[in-house]
């Protein structure tokens, strides 16, 4: 199976204390950012018994999993939720005693299976996040975008679960719904983005279907925004709403589906 198209990393903190003999319940979920990559590495405890100059017994049991997550960005509000950080005025403050909450994490990816495109969800019911490295580059003759690294440790719940993989879904929206449902996101909306006349220097950072929980913010980064000749959101001209300097189109407090079309000029 050929894997590609990892997307929509969702995190939700535990709601209260983890039950002793039941699955955790979760508070309000967030889209962490736009997913660049996600590497899941199981860690195992291993042992063997040598006998008669060979291995007579061998056992390997999973202990936990390391998740290396890379996103396009991490907004301040999401840092508060993921890391247990604090606000001081309009600034975010990371302190020695910050305690990241336990929570659940989910994402989905696309794959080719038997010549057919399918979408598969992944759910980790108990994780804790830690800040990863972030590189800030100066601008030279070319522009190199920095990303945000997030480390997570996946652990067994009190019901002995560490990772759940969904059935293969034909529709992408079903894979997202599976992930959202695991973390208690009952309402979400589809942002369908199209870019016309794009090139290597003129493109959007999220093309196709993106999914946003109700009330969350969606940001579309438009590279080469100076060349945009028209931009429509649900048929309404929104070119003037593209923020100069950053080329960002923002939807705050999303409460409906959106069809966005960005048209670049020649």
Coordinates of N, CA and C in Angstrom, one line a residue, residues 88-225:
X88 N 0.6 36.1 29.2 CA 0.9 37.3 30.0 C 0.6 38.4 29.1
X89 N -0.6 39.0 29.3 CA -1.0 40.0 28.3 C -1.3 39.3 27.0
X90 N -0.7 39.8 25.9 CA -0.8 39.2 24.6 C 0.3 38.2 24.3
X91 N 1.2 38.0 25.3 CA 2.4 37.1 25.1 C 2.1 35.7 25.7
X92 N 2.8 34.7 25.1 CA 2.7 33.4 25.6 C 4.0 33.1 26.4
X93 N 3.8 32.5 27.6 CA 5.0 32.3 28.5 C 5.1 30.8 28.8
X94 N 6.3 30.3 28.5 CA 6.6 28.9 28.9 C 7.4 28.9 30.2
X95 N 6.9 28.2 31.2 CA 7.5 28.2 32.5 C 8.1 26.8 32.9
X96 N 9.0 26.8 33.8 CA 9.6 25.6 34.3 C 8.6 24.6 34.7
X97 N 7.5 25.0 35.4 CA 6.6 24.1 36.0 C 5.4 23.8 35.1
X98 N 5.4 24.2 33.8 CA 4.3 23.9 32.9 C 4.1 22.3 32.8
X99 N 2.9 21.9 32.9 CA 2.5 20.5 32.8 C 1.6 20.3 31.6
X100 N 2.0 19.7 30.6 CA 1.2 19.4 29.4 C 0.1 18.4 29.8
X101 N -1.1 18.7 29.3 CA -2.2 17.8 29.7 C -2.2 16.4 28.9
X102 N -2.7 15.4 29.5 CA -3.0 14.2 28.8 C -4.1 14.5 27.8
X103 N -4.1 13.8 26.7 CA -5.2 14.0 25.7 C -5.2 12.9 24.7
X104 N -6.1 13.1 23.7 CA -6.1 12.2 22.5 C -5.6 12.9 21.3
X105 N -5.1 12.1 20.4 CA -4.5 12.6 19.1 C -5.0 11.8 18.0
X106 N -5.4 12.4 16.9 CA -5.8 11.7 15.7 C -5.4 12.4 14.4
X107 N -5.2 11.7 13.3 CA -5.0 12.2 12.0 C -5.4 11.1 11.0
X108 N -5.5 11.5 9.7 CA -5.7 10.5 8.7 C -4.8 10.7 7.5
X109 N -4.6 9.6 6.8 CA -3.8 9.7 5.6 C -4.5 9.0 4.4
X110 N -4.0 9.4 3.2 CA -4.5 8.8 2.0 C -3.6 7.7 1.5
X111 N -4.1 6.7 0.8 CA -3.2 5.6 0.3 C -3.8 5.1 -1.0
X112 N -3.0 4.4 -1.7 CA -3.5 3.7 -2.9 C -3.4 2.2 -2.6
X113 N -4.6 1.6 -2.7 CA -4.7 0.2 -2.4 C -5.4 -0.5 -3.5
X114 N -4.7 -1.4 -4.2 CA -5.3 -2.1 -5.4 C -5.7 -1.1 -6.5
X115 N -5.0 0.0 -6.6 CA -5.3 0.9 -7.7 C -6.4 1.9 -7.3
X116 N -7.0 1.8 -6.0 CA -8.0 2.6 -5.6 C -7.5 3.5 -4.4
X117 N -8.0 4.8 -4.4 CA -7.6 5.7 -3.4 C -8.5 5.5 -2.2
X118 N -7.9 5.3 -1.0 CA -8.6 5.2 0.3 C -8.1 6.1 1.3
X119 N -8.8 6.3 2.4 CA -8.4 7.2 3.4 C -8.5 6.5 4.8
X120 N -7.5 6.6 5.6 CA -7.4 5.8 6.8 C -7.1 6.7 8.0
X121 N -7.9 6.5 9.0 CA -7.7 7.3 10.3 C -6.8 6.6 11.3
X122 N -6.2 7.4 12.1 CA -5.3 6.9 13.2 C -5.7 7.6 14.5
X123 N -5.8 6.9 15.5 CA -6.3 7.5 16.8 C -5.4 6.9 17.9
X124 N -4.9 7.9 18.7 CA -4.0 7.6 19.9 C -4.8 8.1 21.1
X125 N -5.4 7.3 21.9 CA -6.3 7.7 23.0 C -5.6 8.4 24.1
X126 N -4.3 8.2 24.3 CA -3.6 8.8 25.5 C -2.2 9.3 25.0
X127 N -2.1 10.6 24.9 CA -0.8 11.1 24.6 C -0.4 12.3 25.5
X128 N 0.8 12.7 25.5 CA 1.3 13.9 26.1 C 2.3 14.6 25.2
X129 N 2.1 15.9 25.0 CA 3.0 16.6 24.0 C 4.2 17.3 24.7
X130 N 5.2 17.5 23.9 CA 6.4 18.2 24.4 C 6.9 19.1 23.2
X131 N 7.4 20.3 23.6 CA 7.9 21.2 22.5 C 9.1 20.5 21.8
X132 N 9.1 20.7 20.5 CA 10.2 20.3 19.7 C 11.0 21.4 19.1
X133 N 12.1 21.1 18.4 CA 13.0 22.1 17.8 C 12.2 22.9 16.7
X134 N 12.6 24.2 16.7 CA 12.1 25.1 15.6 C 13.2 25.9 15.1
X135 N 13.4 25.9 13.8 CA 14.5 26.7 13.1 C 14.0 28.0 12.5
X136 N 14.7 29.1 12.8 CA 14.3 30.3 12.2 C 15.4 30.8 11.2
X137 N 15.1 30.8 9.9 CA 16.1 31.0 8.9 C 16.0 32.5 8.4
X138 N 17.1 33.1 8.1 CA 17.1 34.4 7.4 C 16.7 34.2 6.0
X139 N 16.4 35.3 5.3 CA 16.0 35.2 3.9 C 17.2 35.5 3.0
X140 N 17.6 34.5 2.1 CA 18.7 34.7 1.2 C 18.1 34.9 -0.2
X141 N 18.8 34.3 -1.2 CA 18.3 34.4 -2.6 C 17.1 33.5 -2.8
X142 N 16.9 32.6 -1.9 CA 15.7 31.7 -2.0 C 15.0 31.8 -0.6
X143 N 13.7 31.5 -0.5 CA 13.0 31.5 0.7 C 12.8 30.1 1.2
X144 N 13.2 29.8 2.4 CA 13.1 28.5 3.0 C 12.1 28.6 4.2
X145 N 11.0 27.9 4.1 CA 10.0 28.0 5.1 C 10.3 27.1 6.3
X146 N 10.1 27.7 7.5 CA 10.3 26.9 8.7 C 9.0 26.2 9.1
X147 N 9.1 25.1 9.8 CA 8.0 24.4 10.3 C 8.1 24.2 11.8
X148 N 7.0 23.7 12.4 CA 7.0 23.5 13.9 C 7.0 22.0 14.2
X149 N 8.0 21.6 15.1 CA 8.1 20.2 15.5 C 7.4 20.0 16.8
X150 N 6.6 19.0 17.0 CA 6.0 18.6 18.2 C 6.2 17.1 18.5
X151 N 6.7 16.9 19.7 CA 6.9 15.5 20.1 C 5.8 15.0 21.0
X152 N 5.3 13.8 20.8 CA 4.3 13.2 21.6 C 4.7 11.9 22.1
X153 N 4.3 11.5 23.3 CA 4.5 10.2 23.8 C 3.1 9.5 23.9
X154 N 2.9 8.4 23.2 CA 1.6 7.7 23.3 C 1.7 6.6 24.3
X155 N 0.7 6.5 25.2 CA 0.8 5.5 26.2 C -0.5 4.7 26.2
X156 N -0.4 3.6 27.0 CA -1.6 2.7 27.1 C -2.6 3.4 28.0
X157 N -3.9 3.3 27.7 CA -5.0 3.8 28.6 C -5.2 2.7 29.6
X158 N -6.1 3.0 30.6 CA -6.4 2.1 31.6 C -7.2 0.9 31.0
X159 N -7.7 1.0 29.8 CA -8.4 -0.1 29.1 C -7.5 -0.8 28.2
X160 N -6.2 -0.5 28.3 CA -5.1 -1.2 27.6 C -5.1 -0.9 26.1
X161 N -5.5 0.3 25.6 CA -5.4 0.7 24.2 C -4.3 1.7 24.0
X162 N -3.6 1.6 22.9 CA -2.5 2.6 22.7 C -2.7 3.2 21.3
X163 N -3.2 2.5 20.3 CA -3.4 3.0 18.9 C -4.5 2.3 18.3
X164 N -5.3 3.0 17.5 CA -6.5 2.4 16.8 C -6.4 2.9 15.4
X165 N -6.5 2.0 14.4 CA -6.5 2.4 13.0 C -7.9 2.1 12.4
X166 N -8.4 3.0 11.6 CA -9.7 2.8 11.1 C -9.7 1.8 9.9
X167 N -10.9 1.5 9.5 CA -11.1 0.8 8.2 C -10.8 1.8 7.1
X168 N -10.5 1.3 5.9 CA -10.3 2.2 4.8 C -11.6 2.8 4.3
X169 N -11.6 4.1 4.2 CA -12.8 4.8 3.7 C -12.6 5.3 2.3
X170 N -13.7 5.2 1.5 CA -13.6 5.7 0.1 C -13.7 7.2 0.1
X171 N -14.5 7.8 1.0 CA -14.7 9.2 1.0 C -13.7 9.9 2.1
X172 N -13.0 10.9 1.7 CA -12.1 11.6 2.6 C -12.9 12.1 3.8
X173 N -14.1 12.6 3.6 CA -14.8 13.2 4.7 C -15.2 12.2 5.8
X174 N -15.3 10.9 5.4 CA -15.6 9.9 6.4 C -14.4 9.6 7.3
X175 N -13.2 9.7 6.7 CA -12.0 9.5 7.5 C -11.9 10.6 8.5
X176 N -12.1 11.8 8.1 CA -12.1 12.9 9.1 C -13.1 12.8 10.1
X177 N -14.4 12.4 9.7 CA -15.4 12.2 10.7 C -15.1 11.1 11.7
X178 N -14.4 10.1 11.3 CA -14.0 9.0 12.2 C -13.0 9.6 13.2
X179 N -12.0 10.4 12.8 CA -11.1 11.0 13.7 C -11.8 12.0 14.7
X180 N -12.6 12.8 14.1 CA -13.3 13.8 14.9 C -14.2 13.2 15.9
X181 N -14.9 12.1 15.5 CA -15.8 11.4 16.4 C -15.0 10.8 17.6
X182 N -13.8 10.3 17.4 CA -13.0 9.7 18.5 C -12.7 10.8 19.6
X183 N -12.6 12.0 19.2 CA -12.2 13.1 20.1 C -13.4 14.0 20.4
X184 N -14.6 13.6 20.2 CA -15.8 14.3 20.6 C -16.1 15.6 19.8
X185 N -15.6 15.7 18.6 CA -15.9 16.8 17.8 C -17.2 16.5 17.0
X186 N -18.3 17.0 17.5 CA -19.6 16.6 16.9 C -19.9 17.4 15.6
X187 N -19.4 18.7 15.5 CA -19.7 19.6 14.4 C -18.5 20.1 13.8
X188 N -18.4 19.9 12.5 CA -17.2 20.5 11.8 C -17.7 20.9 10.4
X189 N -16.9 21.6 9.7 CA -17.2 22.2 8.4 C -16.1 21.9 7.4
X190 N -16.5 21.8 6.1 CA -15.6 21.5 5.0 C -15.2 22.8 4.3
X191 N -13.9 23.0 4.2 CA -13.4 24.2 3.4 C -12.7 23.6 2.2
X192 N -13.4 23.8 1.0 CA -12.9 23.3 -0.2 C -12.2 24.4 -1.0
X193 N -10.9 24.2 -1.2 CA -10.0 25.3 -1.8 C -9.6 24.8 -3.2
X194 N -9.7 25.7 -4.1 CA -9.2 25.5 -5.5 C -8.3 26.7 -5.9
X195 N -7.2 26.4 -6.6 CA -6.3 27.5 -7.0 C -6.2 27.3 -8.6
X196 N -6.4 28.4 -9.3 CA -6.3 28.3 -10.7 C -5.1 29.1 -11.2
X197 N -4.5 28.7 -12.3 CA -3.3 29.3 -12.9 C -2.1 29.3 -11.9
X198 N -2.0 28.3 -11.0 CA -0.9 28.3 -10.1 C 0.4 27.9 -10.8
X199 N 1.5 28.1 -10.1 CA 2.8 27.8 -10.6 C 3.7 27.5 -9.4
X200 N 5.0 27.4 -9.6 CA 6.0 27.1 -8.6 C 6.1 28.3 -7.6
X201 N 5.7 29.5 -8.1 CA 5.8 30.7 -7.2 C 4.5 31.3 -6.9
X202 N 3.4 30.6 -7.3 CA 2.0 31.1 -7.0 C 1.2 29.9 -6.7
X203 N 0.9 29.7 -5.4 CA 0.1 28.6 -4.9 C -0.5 28.8 -3.5
X204 N -1.4 28.0 -3.1 CA -2.0 28.0 -1.8 C -1.4 26.9 -1.0
X205 N -1.4 27.0 0.4 CA -0.8 26.0 1.2 C -1.8 24.8 1.5
X206 N -3.1 25.0 1.2 CA -4.0 23.9 1.5 C -5.0 23.9 0.3
X207 N -4.8 22.9 -0.6 CA -5.7 22.8 -1.7 C -6.5 21.5 -1.6
X208 N -7.8 21.6 -2.0 CA -8.7 20.4 -1.8 C -9.5 20.6 -0.6
X209 N -9.9 19.5 0.0 CA -10.8 19.6 1.2 C -10.0 19.7 2.5
X210 N -10.4 20.7 3.3 CA -9.8 20.8 4.6 C -11.0 20.8 5.6
X211 N -10.8 20.3 6.8 CA -11.9 20.2 7.8 C -11.6 21.0 9.0
X212 N -12.6 21.7 9.5 CA -12.4 22.6 10.6 C -13.5 22.5 11.6
X213 N -13.2 22.2 12.9 CA -14.2 22.1 13.9 C -15.0 23.4 14.0
X214 N -16.3 23.3 14.4 CA -17.1 24.5 14.5 C -16.5 25.5 15.5
X215 N -16.4 26.8 15.1 CA -15.9 27.8 16.0 C -14.4 28.0 15.9
X216 N -13.7 27.1 15.2 CA -12.2 27.3 15.0 C -11.9 28.3 13.9
X217 N -10.6 28.7 13.8 CA -10.2 29.6 12.8 C -9.5 28.8 11.7
X218 N -9.7 29.2 10.4 CA -9.0 28.6 9.3 C -8.2 29.7 8.6
X219 N -7.0 29.5 8.3 CA -6.1 30.4 7.6 C -5.5 29.8 6.4
X220 N -5.7 30.5 5.3 CA -5.1 30.0 4.0 C -4.0 30.9 3.6
X221 N -2.8 30.4 3.5 CA -1.6 31.1 3.1 C -1.4 31.1 1.6
X222 N -1.4 32.2 1.0 CA -1.3 32.4 -0.5 C 0.0 32.9 -0.9
X223 N 0.9 32.0 -1.4 CA 2.2 32.5 -1.9 C 2.0 33.1 -3.3
X224 N 2.7 34.3 -3.4 CA 2.5 35.0 -4.7 C 1.1 35.7 -4.7
X225 N 0.7 36.1 -3.5 CA -0.6 36.8 -3.4 C -0.7 38.1 -4.2

